[in-house]
Coordinates of C-alpha atoms and ligand atoms in Angstrom, one line a residue:
M233 CA 57.9 120.7 11.6
S234 CA 59.3 119.6 14.9
N235 CA 62.6 120.7 16.3
E236 CA 63.9 117.1 16.5
V237 CA 66.4 115.4 14.3
M238 CA 67.2 111.7 13.8
L239 CA 71.0 111.0 13.4
I240 CA 72.3 107.9 11.8
R241 CA 75.9 106.7 11.3
G242 CA 75.3 104.3 8.6
G243 CA 77.5 101.3 7.0
I244 CA 76.9 98.9 9.9
P245 CA 75.4 95.7 8.8
L246 CA 72.1 95.0 10.9
E247 CA 72.2 91.7 12.8
G248 CA 70.1 90.1 15.3
T249 CA 66.4 89.3 15.9
V250 CA 63.7 91.9 15.8
R251 CA 59.9 91.6 16.6
V252 CA 57.3 93.2 14.5
S253 CA 54.6 95.2 16.1
G254 CA 50.8 95.2 15.5
G255 CA 49.7 96.7 12.4
K256 CA 49.0 100.3 11.8
N257 CA 46.4 100.3 9.2
T258 CA 44.4 97.5 10.9
S259 CA 44.6 99.2 14.3
V260 CA 43.2 102.5 13.0
A261 CA 40.1 100.4 11.7
V262 CA 39.8 98.1 14.7
M263 CA 39.8 100.6 17.3
P264 CA 36.8 102.9 15.9
A265 CA 35.1 99.5 15.0
T266 CA 34.5 98.9 18.7
L267 CA 32.1 101.5 18.6
L268 CA 29.7 99.3 16.6
S269 CA 29.3 97.1 19.6
D270 CA 26.7 97.6 22.4
E271 CA 29.3 96.2 25.0
P272 CA 32.9 96.8 26.0
C273 CA 35.7 95.5 23.9
V274 CA 39.3 94.7 24.4
I275 CA 41.9 95.2 21.6
E276 CA 45.6 93.9 22.0
N277 CA 48.7 94.1 20.1
L278 CA 48.1 97.8 19.2
P279 CA 51.4 99.7 18.4
D280 CA 52.6 102.6 20.3
I281 CA 52.4 105.0 17.5
S282 CA 51.1 108.6 17.1
D283 CA 48.3 107.5 14.7
V284 CA 46.9 105.1 17.5
H285 CA 47.2 107.8 20.1
A286 CA 45.4 110.2 17.7
M287 CA 42.6 107.5 17.4
V288 CA 42.4 107.0 21.2
D289 CA 41.8 110.9 21.2
I290 CA 38.9 110.7 18.7
L291 CA 37.2 107.8 20.5
S292 CA 37.5 109.6 23.8
S293 CA 36.2 112.9 22.2
L294 CA 33.1 111.1 21.2
G295 CA 32.3 110.0 24.8
A296 CA 33.7 106.4 24.8
K297 CA 35.6 105.4 27.9
V298 CA 39.0 104.5 26.7
S299 CA 42.2 103.1 28.4
F300 CA 45.3 102.4 26.5
R301 CA 48.4 101.0 28.1
D302 CA 51.2 98.4 26.8
G303 CA 49.4 97.9 23.5
R304 CA 46.1 96.9 25.1
M305 CA 42.9 99.1 24.8
E306 CA 39.7 98.7 26.5
V307 CA 37.0 100.7 25.2
D308 CA 33.3 101.0 26.7
P309 CA 31.3 102.4 23.8
T310 CA 28.0 102.6 26.0
S311 CA 28.9 106.3 26.9
V312 CA 29.2 107.6 23.3
S313 CA 27.4 110.9 23.1
S314 CA 28.5 112.4 19.9
S315 CA 28.6 111.6 16.3
Q316 CA 30.8 114.5 15.4
V317 CA 34.6 114.4 14.4
G318 CA 35.9 118.0 14.1
Y319 CA 39.0 119.1 11.8
E320 CA 41.4 119.2 14.7
H321 CA 41.0 115.5 15.2
A322 CA 40.3 114.3 11.7
R323 CA 43.3 116.1 10.2
R324 CA 45.6 113.9 12.5
L325 CA 45.3 110.8 10.7
R326 CA 43.9 109.2 7.5
G327 CA 42.1 106.5 9.5
S328 CA 39.7 109.0 10.9
Y329 CA 37.5 108.5 8.0
Y330 CA 36.6 105.1 9.6
L331 CA 34.4 107.1 12.1
M332 CA 32.0 107.7 9.1
G333 CA 31.4 104.1 8.5
V334 CA 31.2 103.3 12.2
L335 CA 29.0 106.3 13.3
L336 CA 26.7 105.7 10.2
G337 CA 26.3 101.9 11.1
R338 CA 25.6 102.6 14.9
Y339 CA 23.9 105.8 15.0
H340 CA 22.7 106.4 11.4
E341 CA 24.3 109.7 11.2
F342 CA 27.7 111.6 11.3
E343 CA 29.5 114.7 10.9
V344 CA 33.0 114.1 10.2
A345 CA 35.8 116.5 8.8
Q346 CA 37.6 115.4 5.7
P347 CA 40.6 113.2 6.8
G348 CA 44.1 114.2 7.0
G349 CA 47.1 111.7 6.6
C350 CA 50.2 111.7 4.4
D351 CA 50.2 114.1 1.4
I352 CA 50.9 111.5 -1.4
G353 CA 48.2 112.3 -3.8
L354 CA 44.6 113.3 -4.2
R355 CA 43.3 110.4 -1.9
M356 CA 39.6 110.7 -2.8
I357 CA 36.9 109.3 -0.7
D358 CA 34.1 109.3 -3.2
Q359 CA 33.9 105.5 -3.2
H360 CA 33.3 105.4 0.6
L361 CA 30.5 108.0 0.1
K362 CA 29.0 106.0 -2.7
G363 CA 28.6 103.1 -0.5
F364 CA 27.0 104.9 2.4
R365 CA 24.6 106.3 -0.3
A366 CA 23.9 102.9 -1.7
L367 CA 23.0 101.8 2.0
G368 CA 20.4 104.4 2.2
A369 CA 22.2 107.5 3.7
S370 CA 21.9 111.0 2.3
V371 CA 25.3 112.5 2.2
E372 CA 26.6 115.9 1.7
E373 CA 30.1 117.5 1.5
R374 CA 30.5 121.1 2.6
N375 CA 33.3 123.3 4.0
G376 CA 35.5 120.4 4.5
I377 CA 32.9 118.5 6.5
V378 CA 31.1 115.3 5.5
T379 CA 27.6 114.8 7.0
A380 CA 25.2 111.8 6.5
K381 CA 21.9 111.0 7.8
A382 CA 19.8 107.7 7.4
T383 CA 16.4 107.1 8.6
R384 CA 17.1 103.3 7.8
L385 CA 20.1 101.7 6.7
T386 CA 19.6 98.8 4.2
G387 CA 21.8 96.3 2.5
A388 CA 22.7 96.8 -0.9
K389 CA 25.0 95.7 -3.9
I390 CA 28.0 98.0 -4.2
N391 CA 30.5 97.8 -7.1
F392 CA 33.5 99.8 -6.3
D393 CA 34.7 101.8 -9.4
Q394 CA 38.2 101.6 -8.0
V395 CA 39.8 99.2 -5.7
T396 CA 40.2 101.0 -2.2
V397 CA 41.3 99.8 1.1
G398 CA 39.8 102.4 3.1
G399 CA 36.4 102.5 1.1
T400 CA 36.2 98.7 1.3
I401 CA 36.6 98.7 5.1
N402 CA 34.5 101.8 5.6
V403 CA 31.5 100.5 3.8
M404 CA 32.0 97.0 5.5
L405 CA 31.7 98.8 8.9
A406 CA 28.5 100.5 8.2
A407 CA 27.0 97.4 6.3
C408 CA 27.5 95.1 9.2
R409 CA 24.7 97.0 11.2
A410 CA 22.3 97.6 8.3
E411 CA 19.2 95.8 7.6
G412 CA 19.4 92.9 5.3
N413 CA 22.3 91.8 3.0
S414 CA 25.0 93.6 1.1
I415 CA 27.6 92.6 -1.4
L416 CA 30.8 94.5 -2.0
L417 CA 32.2 93.8 -5.4
N418 CA 35.6 94.8 -6.7
A419 CA 36.6 94.9 -2.9
A420 CA 40.2 95.4 -1.8
K421 CA 41.9 92.1 -0.5
E422 CA 44.6 93.6 1.8
P423 CA 45.4 91.5 5.0
H424 CA 43.8 94.4 7.2
V425 CA 40.6 94.1 5.4
V426 CA 40.6 90.4 6.4
D427 CA 41.7 91.2 9.9
V428 CA 38.9 94.0 10.4
A429 CA 36.4 91.4 9.1
N430 CA 37.6 88.9 11.6
F431 CA 37.1 91.3 14.5
L432 CA 33.7 92.3 13.3
N433 CA 32.8 88.5 13.1
S434 CA 34.3 88.1 16.5
M435 CA 31.5 90.7 17.7
G436 CA 28.8 88.7 16.0
A437 CA 28.8 90.2 12.5
S438 CA 28.3 88.1 9.4
I439 CA 31.0 88.8 6.7
K440 CA 32.1 86.4 4.4
G441 CA 34.6 86.5 1.6
A442 CA 37.0 89.1 3.1
G443 CA 40.4 88.6 1.3
T444 CA 38.6 88.1 -2.0
D445 CA 37.2 90.8 -4.3
T446 CA 33.5 90.0 -3.2
I447 CA 32.6 90.4 0.3
R448 CA 29.0 89.3 1.6
I449 CA 27.7 90.8 4.7
S450 CA 24.5 90.0 6.4
G451 CA 23.6 92.9 8.6
R452 CA 22.9 92.3 12.3
P453 CA 20.7 94.6 14.7
N454 CA 23.3 94.2 17.4
L455 CA 26.9 93.4 18.0
H456 CA 28.6 92.2 21.2
G457 CA 31.6 93.0 22.9
S458 CA 34.9 91.1 22.0
S459 CA 38.5 90.5 22.9
Y460 CA 40.8 90.7 19.9
A461 CA 44.5 91.1 19.0
V462 CA 45.3 92.8 15.5
I463 CA 47.8 91.1 13.3
P464 CA 51.5 92.2 12.8
D465 CA 52.3 95.1 10.6
Q466 CA 52.9 94.1 7.0
I467 CA 54.7 97.4 6.2
E468 CA 57.0 97.4 9.2
T469 CA 57.9 93.7 8.3
G470 CA 58.8 94.7 4.8
T471 CA 60.6 97.9 5.9
L472 CA 62.8 95.7 8.2
M473 CA 63.4 93.1 5.5
I474 CA 64.6 95.9 3.1
A475 CA 66.8 97.5 6.0
A476 CA 68.3 94.1 6.6
A477 CA 69.1 93.8 3.0
A478 CA 70.2 97.4 2.4
T479 CA 72.9 97.0 5.1
H480 CA 74.0 93.6 3.9
G481 CA 73.1 92.4 7.2
D482 CA 71.6 89.1 8.8
V483 CA 68.3 89.7 10.5
V484 CA 65.5 87.4 11.7
I485 CA 62.1 89.3 11.6
S486 CA 59.8 87.6 14.2
N487 CA 56.2 87.7 14.8
C488 CA 55.1 88.5 11.3
I489 CA 53.1 86.7 8.8
P490 CA 55.5 85.5 5.7
T491 CA 52.6 85.0 3.4
H492 CA 51.8 88.7 3.6
M493 CA 55.3 89.5 2.3
E494 CA 55.5 87.1 -0.8
A495 CA 55.6 90.3 -3.4
L496 CA 58.6 91.8 -1.6
T497 CA 60.3 88.4 -0.9
A498 CA 60.1 87.6 -4.6
K499 CA 61.7 91.0 -5.4
L500 CA 64.4 90.6 -2.8
L501 CA 65.2 87.0 -4.2
E502 CA 65.5 88.6 -7.7
M503 CA 68.0 91.0 -6.5
G504 CA 70.0 88.3 -4.9
V505 CA 69.2 88.8 -1.3
R506 CA 68.6 85.5 0.7
V507 CA 65.3 85.3 2.2
E508 CA 64.1 82.3 4.3
E509 CA 60.8 81.6 5.8
Q510 CA 60.9 80.1 9.6
G511 CA 57.3 79.7 10.7
D512 CA 56.2 83.1 11.8
A513 CA 59.7 84.7 11.3
I514 CA 61.7 85.7 8.1
E515 CA 65.4 85.6 7.9
V516 CA 67.0 88.1 5.5
R517 CA 70.6 88.0 4.6
G518 CA 71.9 90.8 2.3
A519 CA 75.4 89.9 1.8
G520 CA 76.8 89.9 -1.7
P521 CA 76.0 92.2 -4.6
H522 CA 72.3 93.3 -5.4
R523 CA 70.9 93.2 -8.9
G524 CA 68.6 96.1 -10.0
V525 CA 65.0 95.1 -10.5
R526 CA 61.8 96.5 -12.0
V527 CA 59.0 97.0 -9.3
K528 CA 55.3 97.9 -10.1
T529 CA 53.1 98.9 -7.2
Q530 CA 49.7 97.0 -7.1
V531 CA 46.9 96.3 -4.9
Y532 CA 47.3 93.2 -2.6
P533 CA 48.7 90.6 -3.3
G534 CA 50.9 92.8 -5.6
F535 CA 54.0 94.9 -4.5
P536 CA 52.4 97.4 -1.8
T537 CA 52.7 101.0 -2.4
D538 CA 53.8 101.6 1.1
L539 CA 56.9 99.6 0.7
Q540 CA 57.8 101.4 -2.7
Q541 CA 59.5 104.2 -0.9
P542 CA 61.9 102.3 1.4
M543 CA 62.4 99.8 -1.5
S544 CA 63.7 102.7 -3.5
A545 CA 66.4 103.3 -1.0
L546 CA 67.6 99.9 -1.5
L547 CA 67.7 100.2 -5.2
T548 CA 69.9 103.1 -5.2
T549 CA 72.9 101.0 -5.0
A550 CA 71.7 97.9 -6.9
S551 CA 74.0 97.2 -9.8
G552 CA 72.6 98.4 -13.2
D553 CA 69.2 100.0 -13.7
S554 CA 66.0 99.7 -11.8
E555 CA 62.8 101.1 -12.0
I556 CA 59.6 101.8 -10.0
Y557 CA 56.3 102.4 -11.4
E558 CA 53.8 103.6 -8.9
T559 CA 50.3 102.9 -9.9
I560 CA 48.3 103.7 -6.6
F561 CA 49.1 107.3 -5.6
E562 CA 50.1 110.0 -8.1
N563 CA 52.4 111.9 -5.8
R564 CA 54.6 109.3 -3.8
F565 CA 58.1 110.1 -5.1
R566 CA 58.7 113.1 -2.7
H567 CA 61.6 111.1 -1.1
V568 CA 63.5 111.0 -4.4
D569 CA 65.0 114.5 -4.0
E570 CA 66.3 113.7 -0.8
L571 CA 67.9 110.3 -1.9
N572 CA 69.5 112.1 -4.8
R573 CA 70.9 114.6 -2.2
M574 CA 72.6 111.6 -0.7
G575 CA 74.3 110.7 -3.9
A576 CA 71.5 108.5 -5.5
N577 CA 70.9 108.7 -9.2
I578 CA 67.1 108.7 -9.8
R579 CA 65.0 110.4 -12.4
V580 CA 61.3 110.8 -12.0
S581 CA 58.9 111.1 -14.9
G582 CA 55.3 111.2 -13.8
R583 CA 54.6 107.9 -12.1
L584 CA 57.9 106.2 -13.1
A585 CA 61.2 106.5 -11.3
L586 CA 64.3 105.4 -13.2
F587 CA 67.4 104.3 -11.0
T588 CA 71.0 104.1 -12.1
G589 CA 72.9 102.3 -9.5
V590 CA 75.5 104.1 -7.8
P591 CA 78.5 102.5 -5.6
E592 CA 77.4 104.0 -2.3
L593 CA 75.2 106.6 -0.5
L594 CA 76.7 109.5 1.3
S595 CA 75.2 111.2 4.3
A596 CA 73.4 114.6 4.0
P597 CA 70.8 116.5 5.8
V598 CA 67.5 115.4 4.5
T599 CA 63.9 116.1 5.2
V600 CA 60.9 113.7 5.7
T601 CA 57.7 114.7 3.8
D602 CA 55.4 111.6 4.8
L603 CA 55.6 108.5 6.7
R604 CA 57.0 105.9 4.1
A605 CA 59.4 108.7 2.8
G606 CA 60.7 108.6 6.3
A607 CA 61.2 104.8 6.2
A608 CA 63.1 105.4 2.9
L609 CA 65.4 107.9 4.5
L610 CA 66.0 105.7 7.4
V611 CA 67.0 102.9 5.4
A612 CA 69.1 105.4 3.2
G613 CA 70.6 106.5 6.6
L614 CA 71.5 103.1 7.6
M615 CA 73.2 102.4 4.1
A616 CA 75.3 105.6 3.9
S617 CA 78.7 106.4 5.0
G618 CA 79.0 109.3 7.4
E619 CA 76.4 110.7 9.7
T620 CA 73.0 111.3 8.0
E621 CA 70.6 113.9 9.6
I622 CA 67.0 113.3 9.1
H623 CA 64.7 116.2 9.8
A624 CA 61.0 116.0 10.6
P625 CA 61.4 112.3 12.0
E626 CA 58.0 112.6 13.7
Y627 CA 56.5 111.4 10.5
I628 CA 58.0 108.1 11.2
D629 CA 56.3 108.0 14.5
R630 CA 52.9 107.7 13.0
G631 CA 53.7 104.3 11.8
Y632 CA 56.7 102.7 13.4
E633 CA 56.7 101.5 17.0
H634 CA 59.9 102.4 18.9
I635 CA 62.0 102.1 15.7
E636 CA 65.3 103.6 17.0
D637 CA 65.3 101.1 19.8
K638 CA 64.5 98.2 17.4
L639 CA 67.2 99.2 15.1
R640 CA 69.8 100.0 17.9
A641 CA 69.2 96.3 19.1
L642 CA 70.2 95.3 15.6
H643 CA 73.6 97.3 16.2
A644 CA 72.5 100.3 14.3
D645 CA 74.1 103.7 15.5
I646 CA 71.0 105.9 15.4
R647 CA 69.6 108.5 18.0
R648 CA 67.3 111.4 18.0
E649 CA 68.1 114.9 19.3
R650 CA 66.4 118.2 19.9
L651 CA 67.5 121.1 17.8
G652 CA 68.6 124.4 19.1
Ligands
LIG701 N1 40.5 106.3 -4.3 C1 39.4 107.0 -5.1 N2 38.3 107.0 -4.4 C2 38.1 106.6 -3.2 C3 39.1 105.9 -2.6 C4 40.3 105.8 -3.1 O1 39.6 107.3 -6.2 O2 36.9 106.7 -2.7 C5 41.9 106.2 -5.1 C6 42.8 106.9 -4.1 O3 42.8 108.4 -4.6 C7 44.1 106.2 -4.4 C8 43.7 104.6 -4.6 O4 42.3 104.8 -4.9 O5 44.6 106.6 -5.7 C9 43.8 103.8 -3.5 O6 43.4 104.4 -2.4 P1 42.9 103.6 -1.0 O7 41.5 104.0 -0.6 O8 43.1 102.2 -1.2 O9 44.0 104.0 0.1 P2 43.7 104.7 1.7 O10 42.5 104.0 2.2 O11 43.7 106.2 1.3 C10 45.2 102.9 2.7 C11 46.2 103.0 3.7 C12 47.6 103.5 3.1 C13 47.9 102.6 1.9 C14 46.6 102.5 0.8 C15 47.0 101.5 -0.1 C16 45.1 103.5 5.8 C17 44.8 104.4 7.0 N3 45.9 103.8 5.0 O12 45.0 104.4 2.3 O13 48.6 103.6 3.9 O14 48.9 103.3 1.0 O15 45.5 102.1 1.7 O16 47.3 100.2 0.4 O17 44.8 102.4 5.8 C18 50.6 104.4 4.8 O18 50.5 103.5 5.7 O19 51.7 105.0 4.7 C19 49.6 104.6 4.0 C20 49.5 105.7 3.2

């Protein structure tokens, strides 16, 4: 845990316009995907977050020439000289697992340590490995390291036993340089699956059907360089929408894709929040009482699990009862104790959280346990009267670019201090 603390004096309605940054979960896949090319690539709109910096370090450690400045990364993959990603690198982010698909597709082998990332459940990767095996790789897991080798990679039909975002993208990455055709069935449909497919197609890959549950890939022997900008972050957009509602503010969230937000928008409307789409912006007006609602997390286009935690902060003060049923990860309620410390009334039973609305949240010292728990506590801090002290705020830096600056520009009273 760092010795920093985030301090928020809450109760101020957020007001103004805020611009959404590039997507975290698409960036951490598009960045390694550049290694599938035989030529340099340029990626733009990358967020300045710690997960992106961790991925820059991994690509550099493999021998790629990488420069990253002002959201723009130039990668020359022609100097890559290693197919090994050790524990020190892999543990820094979940997205390190994408090096498996990329290195297998490009070099027909990899030795990559099991990925790190937020502790929100078991987070298996068996479906990724099942896909690699179907493409012809022999795969072993030993001492926390996954190794794979293939003399030839050949297209295959892969039916995922479980809808998995990471697994879908990882197998797509490897399959686009396999010989012949692949079909991925029961594929994830999240916006970043589509974004990664669009990037790969811009490099000369042939991927059809991304965004549906059936993805068809014709493998290509070579991919060329490309210049690409990643899509805006769906979860940052949603977190800002929730924060606007939770503070009874009036915020225009610009540079976003409103169609990606429909599940959240529907819930906010149901609560009595006003939400209006304006081209590539969404205005959220949260004045007035909020009604309690029932939320069930689901794969896209359902309500995203990544927004369940910030949403739970908003639900603490909604009138009557609310509930959240988490279907994706079995341990994603670690923020609840902290919300209760701030006066919320939430009971968790397995995957179900039951809320009884309280009139207000009160400031308290709280600790972040994972990225979106951090987003929940940030929203709670903005709601609470008094000064909330958020410990371990570095988790928030994994996924939210310059969040204090953005919130300050919306009139929030927020700052970070070193302890001791
Ligand atoms: N699963 C398996 N086997 C697999 C893969 C997944 O059983 O081989 C299970 C998982 O245990 C989980 C469920 O399937 O219960 C969904 O996992 P998925 O693979 O879809 O998630 P992920 O790839 O580990 C990504 C995001 C998460 C986001 C989830 C769901 C990245 C780097 N991470 O994780 O993002 O919550 O998809 O949308 O893209 C976050 O941003 O805070 C975050 C955790």
